[in-house]
XYZ file of N, CA and C in Angstrom:
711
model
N -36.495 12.280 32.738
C -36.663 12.952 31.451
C -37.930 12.438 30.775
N -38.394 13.366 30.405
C -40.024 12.923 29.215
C -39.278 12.280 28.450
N -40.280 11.356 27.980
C -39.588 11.036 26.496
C -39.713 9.282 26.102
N -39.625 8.412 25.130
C -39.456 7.637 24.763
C -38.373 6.481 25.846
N -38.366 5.648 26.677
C -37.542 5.188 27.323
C -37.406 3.432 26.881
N -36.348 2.713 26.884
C -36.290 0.987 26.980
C -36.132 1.038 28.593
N -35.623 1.852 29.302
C -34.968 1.391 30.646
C -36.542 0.840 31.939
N -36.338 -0.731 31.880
C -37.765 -1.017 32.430
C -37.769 -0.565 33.686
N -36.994 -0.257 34.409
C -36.750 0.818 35.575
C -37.467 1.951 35.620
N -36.892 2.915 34.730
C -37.243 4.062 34.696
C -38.983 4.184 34.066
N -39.080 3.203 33.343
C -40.539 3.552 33.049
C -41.843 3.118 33.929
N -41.490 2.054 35.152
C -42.113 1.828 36.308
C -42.268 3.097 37.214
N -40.939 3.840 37.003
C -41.107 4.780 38.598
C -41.581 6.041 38.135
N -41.158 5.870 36.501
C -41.804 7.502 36.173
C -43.131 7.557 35.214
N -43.555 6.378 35.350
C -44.993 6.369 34.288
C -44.637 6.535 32.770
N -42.902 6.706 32.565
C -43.319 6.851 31.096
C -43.459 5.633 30.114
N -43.643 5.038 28.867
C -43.918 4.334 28.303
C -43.338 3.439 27.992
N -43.609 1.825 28.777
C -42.599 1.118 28.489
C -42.487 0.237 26.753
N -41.216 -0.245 26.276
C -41.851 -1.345 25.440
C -41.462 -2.817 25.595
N -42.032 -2.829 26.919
C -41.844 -4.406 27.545
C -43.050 -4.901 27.605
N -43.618 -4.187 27.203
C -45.282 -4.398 27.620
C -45.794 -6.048 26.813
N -44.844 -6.565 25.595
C -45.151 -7.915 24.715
C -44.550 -8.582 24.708
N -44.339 -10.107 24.490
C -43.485 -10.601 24.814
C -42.242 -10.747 24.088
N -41.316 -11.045 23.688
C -40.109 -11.111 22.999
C -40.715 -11.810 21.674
N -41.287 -12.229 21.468
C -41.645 -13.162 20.066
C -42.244 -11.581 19.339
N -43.000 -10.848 19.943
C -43.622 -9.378 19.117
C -42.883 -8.368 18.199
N -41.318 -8.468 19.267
C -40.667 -7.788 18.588
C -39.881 -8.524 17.502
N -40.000 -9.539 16.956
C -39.286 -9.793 15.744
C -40.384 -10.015 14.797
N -39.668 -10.206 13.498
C -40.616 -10.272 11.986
C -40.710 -11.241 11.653
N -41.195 -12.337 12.658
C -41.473 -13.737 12.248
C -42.926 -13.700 12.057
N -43.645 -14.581 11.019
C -44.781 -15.028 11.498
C -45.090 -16.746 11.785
N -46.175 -16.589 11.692
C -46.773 -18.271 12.556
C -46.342 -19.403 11.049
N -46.009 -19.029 9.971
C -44.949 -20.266 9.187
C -44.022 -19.982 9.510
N -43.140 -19.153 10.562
C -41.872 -19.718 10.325
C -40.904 -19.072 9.583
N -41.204 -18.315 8.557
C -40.332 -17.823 7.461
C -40.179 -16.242 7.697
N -39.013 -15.801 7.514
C -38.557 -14.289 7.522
C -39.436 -13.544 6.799
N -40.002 -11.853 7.504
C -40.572 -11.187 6.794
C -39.939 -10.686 5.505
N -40.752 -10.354 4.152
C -40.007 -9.820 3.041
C -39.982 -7.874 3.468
N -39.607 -6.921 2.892
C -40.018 -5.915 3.123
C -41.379 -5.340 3.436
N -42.040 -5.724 1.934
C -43.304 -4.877 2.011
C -44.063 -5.891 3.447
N -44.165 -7.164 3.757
C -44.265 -7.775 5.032
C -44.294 -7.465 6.481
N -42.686 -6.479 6.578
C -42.331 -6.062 7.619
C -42.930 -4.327 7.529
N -43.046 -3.869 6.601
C -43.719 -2.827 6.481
C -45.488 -2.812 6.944
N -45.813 -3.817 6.701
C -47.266 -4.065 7.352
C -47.619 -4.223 8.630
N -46.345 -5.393 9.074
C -46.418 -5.473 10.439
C -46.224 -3.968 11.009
N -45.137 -3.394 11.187
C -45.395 -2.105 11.508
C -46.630 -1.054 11.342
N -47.119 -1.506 10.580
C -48.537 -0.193 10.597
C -49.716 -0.887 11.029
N -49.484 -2.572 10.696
C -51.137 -2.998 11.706
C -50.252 -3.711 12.775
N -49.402 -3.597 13.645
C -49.340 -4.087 15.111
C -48.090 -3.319 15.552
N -47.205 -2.724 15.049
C -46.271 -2.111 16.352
C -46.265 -1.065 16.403
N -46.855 -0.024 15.105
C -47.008 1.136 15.638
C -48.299 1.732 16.427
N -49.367 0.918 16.090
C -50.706 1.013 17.023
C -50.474 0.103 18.311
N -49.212 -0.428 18.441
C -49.538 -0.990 19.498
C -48.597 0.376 20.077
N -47.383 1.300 19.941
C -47.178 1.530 20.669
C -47.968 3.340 20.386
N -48.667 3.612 19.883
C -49.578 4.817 20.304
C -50.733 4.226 21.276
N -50.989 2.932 21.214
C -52.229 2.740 22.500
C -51.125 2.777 23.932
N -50.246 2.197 23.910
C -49.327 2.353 25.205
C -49.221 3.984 25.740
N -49.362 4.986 24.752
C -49.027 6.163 25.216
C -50.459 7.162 25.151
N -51.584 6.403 25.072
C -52.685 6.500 25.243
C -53.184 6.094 26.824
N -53.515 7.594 27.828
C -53.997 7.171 28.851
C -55.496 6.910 29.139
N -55.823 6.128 29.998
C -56.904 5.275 30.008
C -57.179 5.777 31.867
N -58.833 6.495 31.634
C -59.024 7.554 32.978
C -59.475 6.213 33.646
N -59.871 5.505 34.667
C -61.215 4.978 35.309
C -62.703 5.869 35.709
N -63.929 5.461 35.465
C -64.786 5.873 35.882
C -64.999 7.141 35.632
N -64.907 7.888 33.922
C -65.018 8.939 33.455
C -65.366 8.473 32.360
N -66.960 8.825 31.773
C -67.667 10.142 32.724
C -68.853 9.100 33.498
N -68.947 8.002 33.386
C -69.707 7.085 34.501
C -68.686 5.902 35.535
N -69.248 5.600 36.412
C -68.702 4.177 36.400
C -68.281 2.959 36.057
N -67.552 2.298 35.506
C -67.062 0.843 34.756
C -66.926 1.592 33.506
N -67.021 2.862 33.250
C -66.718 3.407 31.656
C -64.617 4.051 31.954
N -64.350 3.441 31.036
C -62.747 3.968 30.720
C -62.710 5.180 29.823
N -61.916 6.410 30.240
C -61.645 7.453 29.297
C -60.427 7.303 28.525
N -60.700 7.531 27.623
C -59.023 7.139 26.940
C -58.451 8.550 26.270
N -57.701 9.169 26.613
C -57.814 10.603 26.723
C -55.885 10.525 25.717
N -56.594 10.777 24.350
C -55.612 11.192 23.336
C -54.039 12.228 23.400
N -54.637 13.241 24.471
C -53.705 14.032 24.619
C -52.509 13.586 24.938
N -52.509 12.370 25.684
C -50.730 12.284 25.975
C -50.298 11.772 25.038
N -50.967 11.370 23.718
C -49.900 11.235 22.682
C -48.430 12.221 22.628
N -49.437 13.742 22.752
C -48.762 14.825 22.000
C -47.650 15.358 22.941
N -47.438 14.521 23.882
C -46.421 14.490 24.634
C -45.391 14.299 24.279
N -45.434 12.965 23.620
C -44.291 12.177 23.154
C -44.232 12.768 21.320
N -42.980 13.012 20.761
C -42.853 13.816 19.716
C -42.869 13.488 18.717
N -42.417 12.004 19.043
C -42.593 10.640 17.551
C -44.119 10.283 17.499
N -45.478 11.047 18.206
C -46.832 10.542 18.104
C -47.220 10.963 16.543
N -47.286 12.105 16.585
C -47.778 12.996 15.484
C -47.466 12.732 14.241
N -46.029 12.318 13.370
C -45.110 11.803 12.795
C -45.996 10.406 12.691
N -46.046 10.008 13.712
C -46.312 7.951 13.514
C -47.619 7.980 13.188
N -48.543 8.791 13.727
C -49.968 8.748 13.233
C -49.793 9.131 11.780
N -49.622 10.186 11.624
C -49.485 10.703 10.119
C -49.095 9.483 9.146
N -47.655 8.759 9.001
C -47.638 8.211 8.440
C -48.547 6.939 8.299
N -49.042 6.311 9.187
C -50.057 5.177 9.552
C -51.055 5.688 8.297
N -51.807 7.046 8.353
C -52.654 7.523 7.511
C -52.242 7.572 6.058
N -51.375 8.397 5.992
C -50.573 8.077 4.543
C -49.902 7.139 4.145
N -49.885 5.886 4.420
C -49.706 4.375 4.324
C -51.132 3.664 3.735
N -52.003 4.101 4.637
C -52.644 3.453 4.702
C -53.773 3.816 3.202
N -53.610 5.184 3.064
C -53.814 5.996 1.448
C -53.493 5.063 0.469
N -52.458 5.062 0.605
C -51.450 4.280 -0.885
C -51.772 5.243 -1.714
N -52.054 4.748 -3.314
C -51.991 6.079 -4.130
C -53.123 6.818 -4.267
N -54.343 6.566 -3.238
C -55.602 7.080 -3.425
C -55.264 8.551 -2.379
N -54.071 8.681 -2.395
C -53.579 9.705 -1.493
C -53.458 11.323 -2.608
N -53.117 10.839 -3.982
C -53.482 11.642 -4.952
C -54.572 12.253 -5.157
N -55.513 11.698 -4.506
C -57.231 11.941 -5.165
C -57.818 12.447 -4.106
N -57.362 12.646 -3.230
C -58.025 13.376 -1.854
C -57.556 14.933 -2.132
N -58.729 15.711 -2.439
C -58.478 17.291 -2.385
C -58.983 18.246 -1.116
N -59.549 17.248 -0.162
C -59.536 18.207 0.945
C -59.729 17.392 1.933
N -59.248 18.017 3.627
C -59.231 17.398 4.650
C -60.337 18.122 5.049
N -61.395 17.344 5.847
C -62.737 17.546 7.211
C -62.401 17.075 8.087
N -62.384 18.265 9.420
C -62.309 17.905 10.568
C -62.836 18.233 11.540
N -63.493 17.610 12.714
C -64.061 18.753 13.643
C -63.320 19.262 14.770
N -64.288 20.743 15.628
C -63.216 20.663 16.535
C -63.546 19.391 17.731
N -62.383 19.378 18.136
C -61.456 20.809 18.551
C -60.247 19.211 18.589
N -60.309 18.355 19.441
C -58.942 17.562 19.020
C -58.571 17.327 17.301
N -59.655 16.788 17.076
C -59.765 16.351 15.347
C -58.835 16.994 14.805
N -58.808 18.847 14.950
C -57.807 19.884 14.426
C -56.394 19.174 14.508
N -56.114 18.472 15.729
C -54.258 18.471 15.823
C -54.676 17.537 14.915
N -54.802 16.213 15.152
C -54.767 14.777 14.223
C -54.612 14.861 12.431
N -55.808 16.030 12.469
C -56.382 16.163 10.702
C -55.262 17.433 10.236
N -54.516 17.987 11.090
C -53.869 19.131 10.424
C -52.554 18.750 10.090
N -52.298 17.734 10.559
C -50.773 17.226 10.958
C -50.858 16.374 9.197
N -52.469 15.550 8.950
C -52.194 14.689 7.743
C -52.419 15.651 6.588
N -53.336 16.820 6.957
C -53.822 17.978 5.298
C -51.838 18.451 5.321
N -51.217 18.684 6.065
C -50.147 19.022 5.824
C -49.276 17.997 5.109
N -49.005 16.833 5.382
C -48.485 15.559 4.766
C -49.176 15.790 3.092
N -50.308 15.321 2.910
C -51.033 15.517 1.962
C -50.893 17.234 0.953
N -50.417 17.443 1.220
C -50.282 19.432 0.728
C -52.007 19.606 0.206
N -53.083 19.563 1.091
C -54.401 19.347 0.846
C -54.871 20.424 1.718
N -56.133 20.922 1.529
C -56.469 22.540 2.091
C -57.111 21.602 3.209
N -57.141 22.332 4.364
C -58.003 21.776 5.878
C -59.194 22.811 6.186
N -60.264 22.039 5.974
C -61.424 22.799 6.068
C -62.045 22.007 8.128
N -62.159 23.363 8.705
C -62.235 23.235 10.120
C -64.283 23.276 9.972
N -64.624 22.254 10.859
C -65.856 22.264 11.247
C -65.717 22.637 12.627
N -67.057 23.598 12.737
C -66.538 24.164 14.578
C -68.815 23.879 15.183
N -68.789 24.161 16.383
C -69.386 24.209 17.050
C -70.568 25.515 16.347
N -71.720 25.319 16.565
C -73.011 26.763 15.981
C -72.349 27.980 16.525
N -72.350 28.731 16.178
C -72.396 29.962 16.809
C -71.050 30.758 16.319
N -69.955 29.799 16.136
C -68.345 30.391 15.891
C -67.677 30.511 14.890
N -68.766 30.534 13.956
C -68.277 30.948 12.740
C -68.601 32.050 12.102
N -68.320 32.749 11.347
C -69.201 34.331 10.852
C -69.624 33.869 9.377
N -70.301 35.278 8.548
C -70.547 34.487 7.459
C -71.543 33.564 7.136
N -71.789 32.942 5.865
C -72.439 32.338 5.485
C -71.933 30.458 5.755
N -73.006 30.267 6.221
C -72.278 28.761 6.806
C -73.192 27.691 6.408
N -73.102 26.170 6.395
C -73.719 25.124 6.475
C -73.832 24.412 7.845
N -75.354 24.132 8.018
C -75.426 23.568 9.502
C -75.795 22.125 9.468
N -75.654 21.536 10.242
C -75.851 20.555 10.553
C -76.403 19.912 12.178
N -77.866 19.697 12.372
C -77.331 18.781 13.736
C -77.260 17.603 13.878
N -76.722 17.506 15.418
C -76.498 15.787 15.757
C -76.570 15.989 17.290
N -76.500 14.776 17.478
C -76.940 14.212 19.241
C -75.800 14.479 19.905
N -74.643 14.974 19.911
C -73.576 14.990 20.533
C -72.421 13.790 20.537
N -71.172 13.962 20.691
C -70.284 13.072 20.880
C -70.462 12.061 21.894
N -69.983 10.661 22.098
C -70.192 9.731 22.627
C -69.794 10.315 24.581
N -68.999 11.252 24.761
C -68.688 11.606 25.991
C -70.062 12.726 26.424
N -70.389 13.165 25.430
C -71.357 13.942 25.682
C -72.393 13.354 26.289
N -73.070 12.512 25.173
C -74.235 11.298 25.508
C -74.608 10.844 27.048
N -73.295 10.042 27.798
C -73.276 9.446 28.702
C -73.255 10.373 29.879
N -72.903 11.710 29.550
C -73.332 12.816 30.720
C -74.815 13.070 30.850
N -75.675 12.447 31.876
C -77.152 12.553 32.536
C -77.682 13.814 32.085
N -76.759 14.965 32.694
C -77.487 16.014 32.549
C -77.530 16.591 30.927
N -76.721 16.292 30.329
C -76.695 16.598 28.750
C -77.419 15.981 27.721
N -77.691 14.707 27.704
C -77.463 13.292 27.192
C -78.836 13.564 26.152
N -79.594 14.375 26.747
C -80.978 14.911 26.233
C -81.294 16.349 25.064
N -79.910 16.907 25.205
C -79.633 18.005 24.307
C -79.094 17.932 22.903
N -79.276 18.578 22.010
C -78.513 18.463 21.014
C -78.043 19.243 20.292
N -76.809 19.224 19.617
C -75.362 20.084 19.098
C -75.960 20.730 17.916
N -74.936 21.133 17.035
C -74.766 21.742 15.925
C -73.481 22.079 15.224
N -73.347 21.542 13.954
C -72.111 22.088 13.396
C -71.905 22.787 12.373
N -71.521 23.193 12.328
C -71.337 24.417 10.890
C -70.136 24.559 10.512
N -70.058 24.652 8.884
C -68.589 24.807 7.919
C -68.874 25.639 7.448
N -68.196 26.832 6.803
C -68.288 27.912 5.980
C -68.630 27.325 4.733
N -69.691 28.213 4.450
C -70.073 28.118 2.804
C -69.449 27.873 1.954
N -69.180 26.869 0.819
C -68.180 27.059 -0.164
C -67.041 26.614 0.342
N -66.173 26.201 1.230
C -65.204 25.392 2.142
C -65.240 23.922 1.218
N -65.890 23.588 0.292
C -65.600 22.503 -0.265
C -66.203 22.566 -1.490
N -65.412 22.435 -2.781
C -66.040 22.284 -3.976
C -66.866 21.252 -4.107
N -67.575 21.476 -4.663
C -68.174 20.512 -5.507
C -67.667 19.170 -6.364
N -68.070 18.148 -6.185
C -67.086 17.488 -6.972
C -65.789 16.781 -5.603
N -65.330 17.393 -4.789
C -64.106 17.249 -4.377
C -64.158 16.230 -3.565
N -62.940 14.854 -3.978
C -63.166 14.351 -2.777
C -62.134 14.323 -1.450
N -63.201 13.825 -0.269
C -63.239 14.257 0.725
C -62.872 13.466 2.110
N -61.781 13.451 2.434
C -61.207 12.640 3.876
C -61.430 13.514 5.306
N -62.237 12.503 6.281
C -62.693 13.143 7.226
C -61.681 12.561 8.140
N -61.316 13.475 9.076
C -60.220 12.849 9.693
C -60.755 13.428 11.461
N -60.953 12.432 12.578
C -61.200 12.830 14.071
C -60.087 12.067 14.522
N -60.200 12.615 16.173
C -59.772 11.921 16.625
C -60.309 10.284 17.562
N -61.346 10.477 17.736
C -62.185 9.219 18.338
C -63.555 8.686 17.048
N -63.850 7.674 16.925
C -65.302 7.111 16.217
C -65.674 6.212 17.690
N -66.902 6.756 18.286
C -67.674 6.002 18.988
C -68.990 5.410 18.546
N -70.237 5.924 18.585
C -71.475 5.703 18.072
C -71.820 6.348 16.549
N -70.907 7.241 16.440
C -70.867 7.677 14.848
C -71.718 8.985 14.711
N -71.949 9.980 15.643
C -73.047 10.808 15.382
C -71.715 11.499 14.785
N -70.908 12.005 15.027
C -70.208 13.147 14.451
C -69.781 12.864 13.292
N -69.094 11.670 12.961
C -68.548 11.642 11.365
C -69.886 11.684 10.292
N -70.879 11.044 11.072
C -72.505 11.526 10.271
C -72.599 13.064 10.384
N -72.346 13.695 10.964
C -72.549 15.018 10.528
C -71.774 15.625 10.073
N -70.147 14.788 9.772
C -69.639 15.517 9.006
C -69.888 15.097 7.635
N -70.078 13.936 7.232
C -70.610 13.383 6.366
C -71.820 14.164 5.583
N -72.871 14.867 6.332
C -73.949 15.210 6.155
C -73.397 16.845 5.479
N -72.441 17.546 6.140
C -72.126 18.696 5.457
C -71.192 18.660 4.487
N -70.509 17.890 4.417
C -69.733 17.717 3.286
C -70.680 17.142 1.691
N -71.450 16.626 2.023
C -72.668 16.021 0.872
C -73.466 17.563 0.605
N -73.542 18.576 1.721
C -74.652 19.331 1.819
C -73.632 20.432 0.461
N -72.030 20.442 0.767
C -71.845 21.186 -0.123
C -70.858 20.848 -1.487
N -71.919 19.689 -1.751
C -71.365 18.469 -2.954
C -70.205 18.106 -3.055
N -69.756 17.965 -1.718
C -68.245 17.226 -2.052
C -68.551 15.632 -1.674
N -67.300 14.582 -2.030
C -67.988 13.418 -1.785
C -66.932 12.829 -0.450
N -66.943 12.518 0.338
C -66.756 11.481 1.234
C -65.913 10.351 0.613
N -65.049 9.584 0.512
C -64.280 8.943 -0.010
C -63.679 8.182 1.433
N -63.023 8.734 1.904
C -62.448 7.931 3.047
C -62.323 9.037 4.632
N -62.270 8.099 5.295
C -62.613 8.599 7.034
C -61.302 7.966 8.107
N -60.335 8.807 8.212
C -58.827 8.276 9.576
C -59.144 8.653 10.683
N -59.814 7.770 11.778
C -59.753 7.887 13.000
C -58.514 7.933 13.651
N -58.312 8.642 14.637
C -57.056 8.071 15.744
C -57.023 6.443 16.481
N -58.717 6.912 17.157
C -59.106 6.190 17.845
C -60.504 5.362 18.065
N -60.709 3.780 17.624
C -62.252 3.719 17.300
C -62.630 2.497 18.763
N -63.694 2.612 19.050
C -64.488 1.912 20.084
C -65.281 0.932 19.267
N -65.374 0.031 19.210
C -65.579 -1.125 17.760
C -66.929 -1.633 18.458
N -67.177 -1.862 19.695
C -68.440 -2.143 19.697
C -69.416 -1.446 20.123
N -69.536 -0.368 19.658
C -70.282 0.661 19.771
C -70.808 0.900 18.177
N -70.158 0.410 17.270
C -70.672 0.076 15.977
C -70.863 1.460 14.845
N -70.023 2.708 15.428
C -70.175 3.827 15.001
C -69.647 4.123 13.247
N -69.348 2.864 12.688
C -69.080 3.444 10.739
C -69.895 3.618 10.556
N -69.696 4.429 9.224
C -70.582 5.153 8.533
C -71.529 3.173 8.026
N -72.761 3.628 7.823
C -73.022 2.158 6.879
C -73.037 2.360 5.467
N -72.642 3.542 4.675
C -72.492 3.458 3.231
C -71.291 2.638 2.837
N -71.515 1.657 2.066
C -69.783 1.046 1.437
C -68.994 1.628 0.965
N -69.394 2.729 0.162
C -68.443 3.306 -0.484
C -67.819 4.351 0.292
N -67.652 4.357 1.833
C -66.675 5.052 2.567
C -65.814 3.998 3.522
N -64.508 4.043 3.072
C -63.583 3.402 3.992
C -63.118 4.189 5.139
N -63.074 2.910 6.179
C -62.595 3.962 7.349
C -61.203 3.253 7.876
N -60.394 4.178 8.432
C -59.180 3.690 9.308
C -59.216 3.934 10.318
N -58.974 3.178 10.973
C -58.822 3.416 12.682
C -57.047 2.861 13.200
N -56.285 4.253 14.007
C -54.929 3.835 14.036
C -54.916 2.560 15.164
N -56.035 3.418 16.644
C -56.254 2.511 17.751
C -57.526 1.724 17.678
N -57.487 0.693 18.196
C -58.858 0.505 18.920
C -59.145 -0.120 20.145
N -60.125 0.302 21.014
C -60.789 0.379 21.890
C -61.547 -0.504 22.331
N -61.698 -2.078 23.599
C -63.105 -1.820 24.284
C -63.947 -1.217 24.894
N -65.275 -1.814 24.913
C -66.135 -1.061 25.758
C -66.888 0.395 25.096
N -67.532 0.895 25.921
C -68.010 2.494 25.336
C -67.049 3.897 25.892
C-alpha cells in the first residue's frame, strides 16, 4: 500500500518512507539540558526538525542529473504522500505568525511553484497571482528576464540562453504586500525575477517560502528587508 508506513519491513522492500531513519533520542522532546519540552517548545521542534526532517525523507534524490556528482532532488514525490501538502502549508503559516495578516497576495512561478504557492494563497484566503514563461500569457503583461533556473544552467547546451517571465498587468496592486512562494531557491535567478516584477508593478516583497533551498549556492535575495523560509535544505548544487 502507498502511504505513510512505521513497519521497518515494509518500508525496505517497498521504498516507502521509513521513520527509523534517527535515532531514538530524535523522537522525544528532550533537549541537551535535560528538561521536558514546554508547548510552544515542542511546537518548534516540530517545524524546525521533524517535520522537515520527514518531507526531506519523502524527497527523492536522482544521482547524476543533470551532470555527474550533481544530485536531483525531485519534489514531486512529496505529492504522493497526502500529509505533504497539509505539512508544508502549515510549516509556512507557522512560520508567518501574525505577519500572516499583512500578506495580500501570493507570487509564484510556474510550473511546480503553482502546487506549493496554491496550497498556502488558499490557507491564507489571499489572491494567487501565477507568473508563467514569455509567450503564455495574453494581454497586457510585465516582463522580466533572467538566466534560467539552476537545472537549466548546468544543461551545456542551454546554460548560454536566456528565459523570460511575465505576470499580467495589474495582477498586483500597488502598495500590496507580497509573499513569493517556489518550490526550490538555488542560485537565486528566479526569485530575482520575481522580485523584479513584483517591484515593476509596485507591490512590495515582504517575505519569500521555499520548499526547498541549496544553501551553498548562496541564492537569497541580498536585500534585508526580505525574509526567506526554506521548509528543506539541501547540499551541494
Amino acid at each position: 500500500a502507498r502511504g505513510w508506513s512505521h513497519d521497518k519491513e515494509i518500508d525496505e522492500s517497498h521504498g516507502e518512507c521509513a521513520v527509523d531513519f534517527k535515532p531514538d533520542a530524535f523522537w522525544d522532546l528532550m533537549y541537551e539540558n535535560n528538561q521536558e519540552s514546554t508547548h510552544a517548545s515542542a511546537a518548534e521542534w516540530v517545524r524546525a526538525v521533524l517535520a522537515p526532517a520527514i518531507l526531506t525523507k519523502c524527497t527523492r534524490s536522482i544521482p547524476d542529473i543533470p551532470q555527474p556528482g550533481i544530485q536531483y532532488r525531485d519534489p514531486t514525490t512529496l505529492l504522493l504522500q497526502p500529509f505533504a501538502l497539509p505539512l508544508w502549508t502549515g510549516l509556512v503559516v507557522s512560520w508567518l505568525g501574525s505577519s500572516r495578516d499583512r500578506i495580500d497576495a501570493v507570487v509564484t512561478p510556474e510550473a511546480l511553484g503553482y502546487v506549493f504557492a496554491g496550497a498556502v494563497a488558499s490557507a491564507l484566503k489571499t489572491p494567487l497571482v501565477l507568473v508563467r514563461k514569455q509567450g503564455k500569457l495574453e494581454g497586457d503583461t510585465n516582463r522580466v528576464d533572467y538566466c534560467g533556473s539552476n537545472m537549466y544552467q548546468l544543461k551545456p547546451h542551454m546554460s548560454s540562453d536566456r528565459c523570460s517571465f511575465e505576470m499580467v498587468a495589474g495582477a498586483v496592486v500597488p502598495g500590496q504586500k507580497v509573499l513569493i512562494v517556489d518550490d526550490c531557491l538555488a542560485r537565486g535567478a528566479t526569485v530575482s525575477a520575481m522580485l523584479d516584477l513584483v517591484q515593476q508593478q509596485g507591490g512590495v516583497v515582504s517575505k519569500v517560502a521555499i520548499l526547498m533551498e541549496l544553501p551553498d549556492l548562496s541564492g537569497r535575495p541580498k536585500t534585508k528587508d526580505v525574509d526567506v523560509f526554506s521548509a528543506m535544505q539541501f547540499p551541494g548544487a
